Amino acid sequence: QQQVKQSPQSLIVQKGGISIINCAYENTAFDYFPWYQQFPGKGPALLIAIRPDVSEKKEGRFTISFNKSAKQFSLHIMDSQPGDSATYFCAASRQAGTALIFGKGTTLSVSS
Amino acid sequence: EPEVTQTPSHQVTQMGQEVILRCVPISNHLYFYWYRQILGQKVEFLVSFYNNEISEKSEIFDDQFSVERPDGSNFTLKIRSTKLEDSAMYFCASSGSGNGYTFGSGTRLTVV
C-alpha cells in the first residue's frame, strides 16, 4: 500500500529526444506526487509536482501526466539535454507533514 | 533560495560508536524529516518531526535512532551504536504547511 513502483530502472536517450519515466501507486490516500532530480553526491531536488485534481502539469521542458483512475503518473522530459543526465525519483505523500514515499529511481543518460 | 544545511558532509565512525548528524532546516518550515539512501538505492523515510515530537516513523527507525530539536534552528539525528549496515547517505528535509519538501545535500556516514 505504501509502495511507489517506478520504471524503467535506466534510460538512454539521444540529445533532443523525449525521456519518459513512469510510476504507479496503490494508496488512494496519496494526494501529492512530486518528481525529484538527483545528481551524484547531492540531495534530491524538487523538479515538478502535481496533485490528483489535475491531469497534467507543465513547467518548461518537464511535464507530469497524471491518471487518477489508473493510479499512475509519468514524467516527460522534452528536448532532453546531456545536462539532464541524473537519477530521477517519483514520490508520493498524503497530507502535509507526512512521509514522502520514493520510487526506486531511474538513471537517465542523455547522449550527445 | 532558502536551503536545508547539513553537517558534516562526510563522517567516518567505528562500529558501535555514537554519531550525531546535524541539520538546519528552512527557518519558517514546520515539519522536519530524516531520510536514508544506501548507495545506489532509493531514498527511504526514517522519521518526521512536528511541534517538538515525532509524528511518524518507519520500521527502520528503531531504538538505536533518536531525533531532537535542541534549539530553534537545529535538528539532529543520533545513532546510538552504529552498525556496518548504517553506512548510507542521510538526508534531512523540511516542509512548510504545504507538501513542498526541501532536502539538504546529505551526510555520508561510513561505519568501519
mmCIF file of C-alpha atoms in Angstrom:
data_model
loop_
_atom_site.group_PDB
_atom_site.id
_atom_site.type_symbol
_atom_site.label_atom_id
_atom_site.label_comp_id
_atom_site.label_asym_id
_atom_site.label_seq_id
_atom_site.Cartn_x
_atom_site.Cartn_y
_atom_site.Cartn_z
ATOM 1 C CA GLN A 1 0.000 0.000 0.000
ATOM 2 C CA GLN A 2 2.883 2.328 0.786
ATOM 3 C CA GLN A 3 4.898 1.438 -2.310
ATOM 4 C CA VAL A 4 5.531 3.559 -5.341
ATOM 5 C CA LYS A 5 6.697 1.497 -8.326
ATOM 6 C CA GLN A 6 8.928 3.205 -10.866
ATOM 7 C CA SER A 7 10.123 2.152 -14.306
ATOM 8 C CA PRO A 8 12.388 1.869 -16.168
ATOM 9 C CA GLN A 9 15.394 1.426 -13.905
ATOM 10 C CA SER A 10 17.637 3.055 -16.516
ATOM 11 C CA LEU A 11 17.085 5.002 -19.698
ATOM 12 C CA ILE A 12 19.331 6.137 -22.528
ATOM 13 C CA VAL A 13 18.023 8.904 -24.766
ATOM 14 C CA GLN A 14 19.568 10.823 -27.638
ATOM 15 C CA LYS A 15 20.020 14.544 -27.231
ATOM 16 C CA GLY A 16 16.829 16.266 -28.316
ATOM 17 C CA GLY A 17 14.699 13.193 -27.668
ATOM 18 C CA ILE A 18 11.869 12.655 -25.197
ATOM 19 C CA SER A 19 12.534 10.881 -21.897
ATOM 20 C CA ILE A 20 9.555 9.175 -20.277
ATOM 21 C CA ILE A 21 9.556 7.712 -16.762
ATOM 22 C CA ASN A 22 6.530 6.009 -15.264
ATOM 23 C CA CYS A 23 5.273 5.457 -11.729
ATOM 24 C CA ALA A 24 2.344 3.638 -10.163
ATOM 25 C CA TYR A 25 0.914 3.727 -6.658
ATOM 26 C CA GLU A 26 -1.647 1.807 -4.631
ATOM 27 C CA ASN A 27 -2.561 4.057 -1.722
ATOM 28 C CA THR A 28 -5.514 6.254 -2.742
ATOM 29 C CA ALA A 29 -4.809 8.489 0.271
ATOM 30 C CA PHE A 30 -1.765 9.893 -1.549
ATOM 31 C CA ASP A 31 -2.538 13.380 -2.790
ATOM 32 C CA TYR A 32 0.824 14.875 -3.669
ATOM 33 C CA PHE A 33 3.078 13.497 -6.387
ATOM 34 C CA PRO A 34 6.474 15.132 -6.894
ATOM 35 C CA TRP A 35 9.409 14.269 -9.094
ATOM 36 C CA TYR A 36 12.927 14.765 -7.797
ATOM 37 C CA GLN A 37 16.208 15.018 -9.700
ATOM 38 C CA GLN A 38 19.394 13.844 -8.038
ATOM 39 C CA PHE A 39 22.987 14.294 -9.174
ATOM 40 C CA PRO A 40 25.771 12.129 -7.704
ATOM 41 C CA GLY A 41 26.713 13.216 -4.194
ATOM 42 C CA LYS A 42 23.809 15.651 -3.931
ATOM 43 C CA GLY A 43 20.416 15.616 -2.273
ATOM 44 C CA PRO A 44 17.181 15.185 -4.228
ATOM 45 C CA ALA A 45 15.982 18.447 -5.747
ATOM 46 C CA LEU A 46 12.303 19.056 -6.453
ATOM 47 C CA LEU A 47 11.677 19.227 -10.176
ATOM 48 C CA ILE A 48 7.904 19.393 -10.551
ATOM 49 C CA ALA A 49 4.873 18.188 -8.582
ATOM 50 C CA ILE A 50 1.177 17.542 -9.165
ATOM 51 C CA ARG A 51 -1.977 16.940 -7.165
ATOM 52 C CA PRO A 52 -4.685 14.489 -8.298
ATOM 53 C CA ASP A 53 -7.204 17.180 -9.204
ATOM 54 C CA VAL A 54 -5.318 17.931 -12.448
ATOM 55 C CA SER A 55 -4.309 15.542 -15.234
ATOM 56 C CA GLU A 56 -1.257 17.378 -16.488
ATOM 57 C CA LYS A 57 1.226 19.993 -15.344
ATOM 58 C CA LYS A 58 3.957 21.521 -17.463
ATOM 59 C CA GLU A 59 6.985 23.524 -16.379
ATOM 60 C CA GLY A 60 9.381 24.318 -19.187
ATOM 61 C CA ARG A 61 10.612 21.065 -20.736
ATOM 62 C CA PHE A 62 9.169 18.950 -17.903
ATOM 63 C CA THR A 63 5.595 17.625 -17.892
ATOM 64 C CA ILE A 64 3.786 15.402 -15.407
ATOM 65 C CA SER A 65 0.854 13.365 -16.715
ATOM 66 C CA PHE A 66 -1.481 12.005 -14.056
ATOM 67 C CA ASN A 67 -4.079 9.256 -14.426
ATOM 68 C CA LYS A 68 -6.081 9.029 -11.208
ATOM 69 C CA SER A 69 -8.234 6.059 -12.239
ATOM 70 C CA ALA A 70 -5.187 4.016 -13.218
ATOM 71 C CA LYS A 71 -3.186 5.280 -10.228
ATOM 72 C CA GLN A 72 -0.284 6.130 -12.492
ATOM 73 C CA PHE A 73 1.765 9.212 -13.217
ATOM 74 C CA SER A 74 4.656 9.913 -15.515
ATOM 75 C CA LEU A 75 7.395 12.432 -16.176
ATOM 76 C CA HIS A 76 8.123 13.573 -19.712
ATOM 77 C CA ILE A 77 11.328 15.461 -20.441
ATOM 78 C CA MET A 78 11.123 17.126 -23.837
ATOM 79 C CA ASP A 79 14.228 18.037 -25.857
ATOM 80 C CA SER A 80 16.429 16.059 -23.458
ATOM 81 C CA GLN A 81 19.896 17.517 -22.903
ATOM 82 C CA PRO A 82 23.163 15.998 -21.621
ATOM 83 C CA GLY A 83 22.757 18.175 -18.506
ATOM 84 C CA ASP A 84 19.554 16.253 -17.742
ATOM 85 C CA SER A 85 21.638 13.120 -17.110
ATOM 86 C CA ALA A 86 20.814 12.281 -13.489
ATOM 87 C CA THR A 87 18.720 9.957 -11.360
ATOM 88 C CA TYR A 88 15.011 10.767 -11.247
ATOM 89 C CA PHE A 89 12.733 9.703 -8.427
ATOM 90 C CA CYS A 90 8.976 9.812 -8.330
ATOM 91 C CA ALA A 91 7.396 10.092 -4.907
ATOM 92 C CA ALA A 92 4.034 10.346 -3.188
ATOM 93 C CA SER A 93 2.685 11.554 0.117
ATOM 94 C CA ARG A 94 -0.566 12.102 1.961
ATOM 95 C CA GLN A 95 -1.255 15.431 3.658
ATOM 96 C CA ALA A 96 1.441 17.946 4.550
ATOM 97 C CA GLY A 97 3.898 16.710 7.138
ATOM 98 C CA THR A 98 3.607 13.027 6.307
ATOM 99 C CA ALA A 99 6.231 10.687 4.908
ATOM 100 C CA LEU A 100 7.290 11.126 1.296
ATOM 101 C CA ILE A 101 7.494 7.650 -0.250
ATOM 102 C CA PHE A 102 10.001 7.342 -3.074
ATOM 103 C CA GLY A 103 10.174 5.078 -6.093
ATOM 104 C CA LYS A 104 13.429 3.196 -6.736
ATOM 105 C CA GLY A 105 14.725 5.753 -9.207
ATOM 106 C CA THR A 106 15.566 5.924 -12.910
ATOM 107 C CA THR A 107 19.064 6.677 -14.101
ATOM 108 C CA LEU A 108 18.806 8.806 -17.219
ATOM 109 C CA SER A 109 21.706 9.191 -19.623
ATOM 110 C CA VAL A 110 21.347 11.665 -22.470
ATOM 111 C CA SER A 111 23.912 11.073 -25.177
ATOM 112 C CA SER A 112 25.215 13.904 -27.271
ATOM 113 C CA GLU B 1 16.688 30.494 -2.289
ATOM 114 C CA PRO B 2 16.324 29.038 1.230
ATOM 115 C CA GLU B 3 18.379 25.912 1.879
ATOM 116 C CA VAL B 4 18.476 22.997 4.267
ATOM 117 C CA THR B 5 22.023 22.798 5.631
ATOM 118 C CA GLN B 6 23.586 19.553 6.843
ATOM 119 C CA THR B 7 26.835 18.958 8.697
ATOM 120 C CA PRO B 8 29.190 17.207 8.430
ATOM 121 C CA SER B 9 29.197 16.309 4.746
ATOM 122 C CA HIS B 10 31.093 13.090 5.491
ATOM 123 C CA GLN B 11 31.575 11.223 8.760
ATOM 124 C CA VAL B 12 33.575 8.082 9.376
ATOM 125 C CA THR B 13 32.930 6.232 12.620
ATOM 126 C CA GLN B 14 33.904 2.980 14.287
ATOM 127 C CA MET B 15 31.235 0.298 14.631
ATOM 128 C CA GLY B 16 29.500 0.630 17.982
ATOM 129 C CA GLN B 17 30.177 4.345 18.314
ATOM 130 C CA GLU B 18 27.500 7.020 18.614
ATOM 131 C CA VAL B 19 27.111 9.617 15.887
ATOM 132 C CA ILE B 20 25.082 12.796 15.686
ATOM 133 C CA LEU B 21 24.110 14.199 12.328
ATOM 134 C CA ARG B 22 23.099 17.829 12.263
ATOM 135 C CA CYS B 23 20.682 19.811 10.146
ATOM 136 C CA VAL B 24 19.442 23.381 9.964
ATOM 137 C CA PRO B 25 16.003 23.297 8.305
ATOM 138 C CA ILE B 26 14.477 26.235 6.453
ATOM 139 C CA SER B 27 13.564 28.779 9.110
ATOM 140 C CA ASN B 28 9.800 29.090 8.558
ATOM 141 C CA HIS B 29 9.177 25.394 7.927
ATOM 142 C CA LEU B 30 7.086 23.407 10.373
ATOM 143 C CA TYR B 31 7.896 19.783 9.567
ATOM 144 C CA PHE B 32 11.297 18.131 9.685
ATOM 145 C CA TYR B 33 12.374 14.775 8.348
ATOM 146 C CA TRP B 34 15.273 12.380 8.104
ATOM 147 C CA TYR B 35 15.718 10.057 5.142
ATOM 148 C CA ARG B 36 18.380 7.483 4.327
ATOM 149 C CA GLN B 37 19.798 6.382 0.990
ATOM 150 C CA ILE B 38 22.036 3.341 0.828
ATOM 151 C CA LEU B 39 24.441 3.621 -2.113
ATOM 152 C CA GLY B 40 22.625 3.132 -5.409
ATOM 153 C CA GLN B 41 19.255 2.532 -3.783
ATOM 154 C CA LYS B 42 16.104 4.522 -3.224
ATOM 155 C CA VAL B 43 15.573 7.235 -0.664
ATOM 156 C CA GLU B 44 13.919 5.751 2.430
ATOM 157 C CA PHE B 45 11.854 7.612 5.019
ATOM 158 C CA LEU B 46 13.079 7.376 8.614
ATOM 159 C CA VAL B 47 11.134 9.865 10.706
ATOM 160 C CA SER B 48 9.100 13.053 10.688
ATOM 161 C CA PHE B 49 9.037 15.625 13.488
ATOM 162 C CA TYR B 50 6.453 18.308 14.230
ATOM 163 C CA ASN B 51 5.777 20.514 17.199
ATOM 164 C CA ASN B 52 8.715 19.028 19.109
ATOM 165 C CA GLU B 53 7.676 15.432 18.800
ATOM 166 C CA ILE B 54 7.875 12.530 16.387
ATOM 167 C CA SER B 55 4.789 12.489 14.188
ATOM 168 C CA GLU B 56 5.609 9.435 12.078
ATOM 169 C CA LYS B 57 8.396 6.879 11.849
ATOM 170 C CA SER B 58 9.279 3.910 9.682
ATOM 171 C CA GLU B 59 10.301 0.392 10.630
ATOM 172 C CA ILE B 60 13.916 1.401 10.031
ATOM 173 C CA PHE B 61 13.740 3.962 12.834
ATOM 174 C CA ASP B 62 14.287 1.580 15.740
ATOM 175 C CA ASP B 63 15.518 2.182 19.287
ATOM 176 C CA GLN B 64 19.067 2.971 18.179
ATOM 177 C CA PHE B 65 17.836 6.136 16.465
ATOM 178 C CA SER B 66 16.621 9.324 18.089
ATOM 179 C CA VAL B 67 15.871 12.843 16.910
ATOM 180 C CA GLU B 68 15.951 16.151 18.697
ATOM 181 C CA ARG B 69 15.409 19.820 18.062
ATOM 182 C CA PRO B 70 17.744 21.191 20.750
ATOM 183 C CA ASP B 71 17.120 24.853 19.903
ATOM 184 C CA GLY B 72 15.121 26.961 17.478
ATOM 185 C CA SER B 73 17.257 26.199 14.464
ATOM 186 C CA ASN B 74 18.948 22.778 14.670
ATOM 187 C CA PHE B 75 17.504 19.326 14.091
ATOM 188 C CA THR B 76 19.631 16.293 14.890
ATOM 189 C CA LEU B 77 19.640 12.559 14.238
ATOM 190 C CA LYS B 78 21.503 10.406 16.729
ATOM 191 C CA ILE B 79 22.506 6.823 16.071
ATOM 192 C CA ARG B 80 23.468 5.275 19.412
ATOM 193 C CA SER B 81 25.540 2.258 18.453
ATOM 194 C CA THR B 82 26.399 2.252 14.786
ATOM 195 C CA LYS B 83 26.450 -0.906 12.689
ATOM 196 C CA LEU B 84 28.099 -1.541 9.352
ATOM 197 C CA GLU B 85 24.680 -1.521 7.690
ATOM 198 C CA ASP B 86 24.067 2.052 8.881
ATOM 199 C CA SER B 87 26.542 3.222 6.242
ATOM 200 C CA ALA B 88 24.488 5.419 3.911
ATOM 201 C CA MET B 89 23.718 8.974 2.886
ATOM 202 C CA TYR B 90 21.442 10.618 5.419
ATOM 203 C CA PHE B 91 19.278 13.452 4.181
ATOM 204 C CA CYS B 92 17.471 15.985 6.278
ATOM 205 C CA ALA B 93 14.389 17.655 4.780
ATOM 206 C CA SER B 94 11.859 20.235 5.842
ATOM 207 C CA SER B 95 8.473 21.404 4.630
ATOM 208 C CA GLY B 96 6.001 24.139 5.399
ATOM 209 C CA SER B 97 2.219 23.996 5.556
ATOM 210 C CA GLY B 98 2.145 22.615 2.014
ATOM 211 C CA ASN B 99 3.867 19.497 0.745
ATOM 212 C CA GLY B 100 6.968 21.146 -0.714
ATOM 213 C CA TYR B 101 9.783 19.073 0.808
ATOM 214 C CA THR B 102 13.254 20.604 0.540
ATOM 215 C CA PHE B 103 16.230 18.292 1.020
ATOM 216 C CA GLY B 104 19.724 19.053 2.229
ATOM 217 C CA SER B 105 22.855 17.836 0.464
ATOM 218 C CA GLY B 106 23.247 14.962 2.886
ATOM 219 C CA THR B 107 25.797 13.477 5.250
ATOM 220 C CA ARG B 108 27.665 10.434 4.021
ATOM 221 C CA LEU B 109 28.075 8.134 7.024
ATOM 222 C CA THR B 110 30.707 5.431 6.746
ATOM 223 C CA VAL B 111 30.842 2.851 9.546
ATOM 224 C CA VAL B 112 34.089 0.869 9.672
#
